[in-house]
């Protein structure tokens, strides 16, 4: 790469209460309440507490957030861990993206491996090699596309107390307009159209139309409007 | 973009034999540009369409190259984003990437061992292409180079186009970002129309 780039970059540390204008850092660490007013590029990003970032965040390594984050740009990292409550206006990109809790992404989300646990919203397309979603509470995704897509009802019981306090749960449901993948296994999902090679429609699903190539398995507790073998 | 024939995602998969997973993976790897995914409302709801000739060519290329290249290497070859290959001036002529006429005319002051970044090579390549097309004069090439230097960066992604128009013998160059249509007054003749990303790709294939 470029040798000019290899100058020493400083760390950005916010402890307690503080704000910074964006820039190029080595490690970014926010403990407490922090605000960043511009774009941020760094090798790693850690937030414990409450953070607001007004720009985009590009992280070469790990993006790790515990607590509450409001982001106004896109986030890109090799690994994204979000635990707690996050709202992101741009897109979210990573090799691995793991969302736990209540996360709202207004744009698209792209990952080689996506793990979602809780109740989250993705406004655009969730495009990932493998999608593993454990539902707890209402989850809404514009469209899902990938190799292997699995949506299951969460096994975690300790969630119920916390989530019932934060969001009114009507039912554990994933809503999406379209879900397309090579292998698709769904539970508790309401979708307009599901397409895949091998499709398993499990309990609690309401699907408008299913198109499959090799195999379709439907649980007796699922509703399907129409199905067609391609 | 608008006047091109479209193909639906379903028909595309059927025609090419690729799977949903592959298509989405290639999209993630940016082997297929974001704005080739065109959303349209149909009677079954939202459907995704693609510019037919572009996508079929692209998939054909991906499938043919896949064996000896990783997806990431492939992305470097295909994505419309520029990459960092630098070439020497004399190499451009020797490898027949840009014709001698163009370099003699527009880069006479550079020494034979001058190193050009990819972007500069691309500009000469585009000028060369326009000259070969027969619609542009050598004088107009000067104007084209200036236009590219000034505005290319804003149009390089996606469906940017280069147009050469002429009316009553007076010519103008237009660079577009490819979003939205362009309409001309009466008497304007579109002499040349090139897709910038196609040019980039063609050059990359030539460089190899």
XYZ file of C-alpha atoms in Angstrom, chain A:
230
model
C 0.000 0.000 0.000
C 0.914 3.624 0.191
C 3.868 4.371 2.438
C 2.621 7.866 3.153
C -0.354 6.353 4.919
C 1.758 4.688 7.547
C 2.209 7.647 9.794
C 1.415 7.287 13.460
C -2.241 7.698 14.186
C -3.468 8.733 17.577
C -6.074 6.984 19.666
C -9.346 8.694 20.487
C -10.509 8.164 24.025
C -13.654 9.624 25.512
C -14.258 8.845 29.146
C -17.214 10.184 31.031
C -18.654 12.910 28.922
C -17.092 14.339 25.810
C -17.204 15.008 22.118
C -14.798 14.954 19.218
C -14.828 15.997 15.599
C -14.186 13.037 13.319
C -10.918 12.068 11.739
C -8.439 9.275 11.309
C -7.520 7.340 14.450
C -5.955 4.080 15.537
C -8.288 2.932 18.294
C -11.505 4.712 19.245
C -12.770 4.102 22.731
C -15.878 5.702 24.189
C -16.819 4.965 27.791
C -19.768 6.922 29.062
C -21.451 9.463 26.857
C -19.696 10.550 23.696
C -20.427 12.406 20.530
C -18.463 12.408 17.290
C -19.375 15.192 14.875
C -17.843 13.959 11.647
C -16.629 10.926 9.725
C -14.459 8.487 11.560
C -11.937 6.017 10.249
C -10.081 3.818 12.678
C -8.618 0.374 13.280
C -11.042 -0.495 16.026
C -14.088 1.130 17.573
C -15.412 0.394 21.040
C -18.393 2.047 22.665
C -19.612 1.305 26.130
C -22.456 3.568 27.114
C -24.122 6.089 24.885
C -22.750 7.386 21.628
C -23.828 9.612 18.779
C -21.870 9.663 15.537
C -22.852 12.276 12.979
C -20.830 10.801 10.109
C -19.755 7.447 8.725
C -17.570 4.997 10.617
C -14.989 2.924 8.769
C -13.240 0.424 10.966
C -10.551 -1.916 9.669
C -11.044 -4.373 12.512
C -13.649 -4.773 15.206
C -16.593 -2.465 15.733
C -17.938 -3.250 19.174
C -20.851 -1.433 20.739
C -22.556 -2.044 24.038
C -25.314 0.275 25.129
C -26.936 2.846 22.924
C -25.744 4.245 19.626
C -27.232 6.712 17.186
C -25.381 6.808 13.867
C -26.142 9.152 10.994
C -23.884 7.627 8.346
C -22.840 4.177 7.299
C -20.823 1.736 9.346
C -18.253 -0.551 7.783
C -15.993 -2.922 9.692
C -14.560 -6.396 9.344
C -16.603 -7.454 12.351
C -19.606 -5.627 13.774
C -21.001 -6.435 17.196
C -23.975 -4.430 18.383
C -25.423 -5.158 21.724
C -28.249 -3.055 23.093
C -30.086 -0.339 21.325
C -28.837 1.142 18.076
C -30.285 3.277 15.347
C -28.360 3.731 12.134
C -29.394 5.942 9.237
C -27.024 4.583 6.623
C -25.963 1.110 5.604
C -24.188 -1.485 7.668
C -21.389 -3.597 6.211
C -19.077 -6.214 7.621
C -17.646 -9.662 7.090
C -19.494 -10.676 10.246
C -22.421 -8.678 11.610
C -23.962 -9.637 14.915
C -26.924 -7.703 16.262
C -28.262 -8.394 19.714
C -31.130 -6.352 21.078
C -33.045 -3.643 19.349
C -31.306 -2.355 16.286
C -32.718 -0.199 13.520
C -30.806 0.121 10.258
C -32.478 2.403 7.745
C -30.361 1.344 4.798
C -29.069 -2.003 3.548
C -27.068 -4.493 5.556
C -24.345 -6.614 3.946
C -22.290 -9.367 5.556
C -20.797 -12.742 4.801
C -22.310 -13.932 8.067
C -25.252 -12.206 9.732
C -26.465 -13.131 13.196
C -29.509 -11.354 14.556
C -30.886 -11.956 17.983
C -33.815 -9.947 19.263
C -36.099 -7.545 17.511
C -34.625 -5.396 14.801
C -35.520 -3.435 11.702
C -33.596 -3.261 8.464
C -35.188 -0.859 6.024
C -33.474 -2.075 2.875
C -31.951 -5.362 1.763
C -30.265 -7.768 4.135
C -27.722 -9.491 1.899
C -25.564 -12.124 3.584
C -23.946 -15.464 2.863
C -25.559 -16.989 5.902
C -28.404 -15.359 7.770
C -29.187 -16.648 11.242
C -32.041 -14.891 12.946
C -33.357 -15.733 16.375
C -36.609 -13.893 16.816
C -37.694 -12.261 19.956
C -40.216 -9.561 19.337
C -41.197 -7.883 16.116
C -38.612 -7.825 13.412
C -39.009 -6.124 10.078
C -36.675 -6.445 7.105
C -37.268 -5.042 3.628
C -35.815 -8.012 1.748
C -33.473 -10.869 2.567
C -31.125 -12.492 0.073
C -28.286 -14.966 0.504
C -27.050 -18.535 0.387
C -28.471 -19.971 3.584
C -31.242 -18.206 5.458
C -32.578 -19.450 8.746
C -35.187 -17.717 10.903
C -36.145 -19.334 14.194
C -38.020 -18.424 17.298
C -35.558 -17.489 20.016
C -34.786 -19.979 22.755
C -33.624 -17.275 25.103
C -35.987 -16.769 27.998
C -34.129 -13.983 29.750
C -35.041 -11.748 26.840
C -38.713 -11.668 27.615
C -38.421 -9.571 30.752
C -36.151 -7.004 29.217
C -37.908 -6.718 25.893
C -41.391 -6.637 27.314
C -40.251 -3.560 29.152
C -38.802 -1.861 26.090
C -41.137 -2.822 23.253
C -44.706 -3.913 23.392
C -44.564 -7.391 21.982
C -47.612 -8.402 20.097
C -46.092 -11.517 18.712
C -42.737 -12.806 17.734
C -42.845 -12.186 14.001
C -40.516 -11.441 11.166
C -42.013 -9.419 8.346
C -40.318 -9.139 4.980
C -41.555 -8.437 1.487
C -39.256 -10.982 -0.177
C -36.860 -13.706 0.981
C -34.561 -15.361 -1.569
C -31.824 -17.897 -0.962
C -30.456 -21.288 -1.919
C -31.582 -22.881 1.346
C -34.366 -21.105 3.235
C -35.785 -22.260 6.579
C -38.372 -20.057 8.228
C -40.460 -19.949 11.378
C -42.890 -17.232 12.501
C -42.391 -15.293 9.292
C -44.819 -13.241 7.266
C -43.561 -12.605 3.754
C -44.962 -11.693 0.348
C -42.735 -14.069 -1.591
C -40.150 -16.710 -0.714
C -37.886 -18.168 -3.402
C -35.204 -20.804 -3.097
C -33.853 -24.175 -4.123
C -34.765 -25.895 -0.892
C -37.467 -24.190 1.183
C -38.786 -25.143 4.603
C -41.812 -23.186 5.809
C -42.180 -23.809 9.527
C -44.813 -23.065 12.150
C -46.322 -19.604 12.400
C -45.524 -18.591 8.807
C -47.814 -16.732 6.446
C -46.345 -16.626 2.957
C -48.106 -15.174 -0.094
C -46.210 -17.208 -2.676
C -43.407 -19.768 -2.568
C -41.255 -20.608 -5.581
C -38.803 -23.480 -5.215
C -36.508 -25.574 -7.379
C -35.742 -28.800 -5.525
C -37.818 -29.257 -2.422
C -40.571 -27.603 -0.375
C -41.504 -28.718 3.114
C -44.487 -27.057 4.780
C -45.418 -27.367 8.438
C -49.145 -27.959 9.062
C -49.172 -24.771 11.096
C -48.124 -22.582 8.186
C -50.215 -20.753 5.617
C -49.143 -20.473 2.012
C -51.136 -18.595 -0.618
C -49.682 -20.296 -3.687
C -46.674 -22.435 -4.479
C -44.873 -23.171 -7.707
C -41.991 -25.403 -8.643
C -39.628 -23.657 -11.034
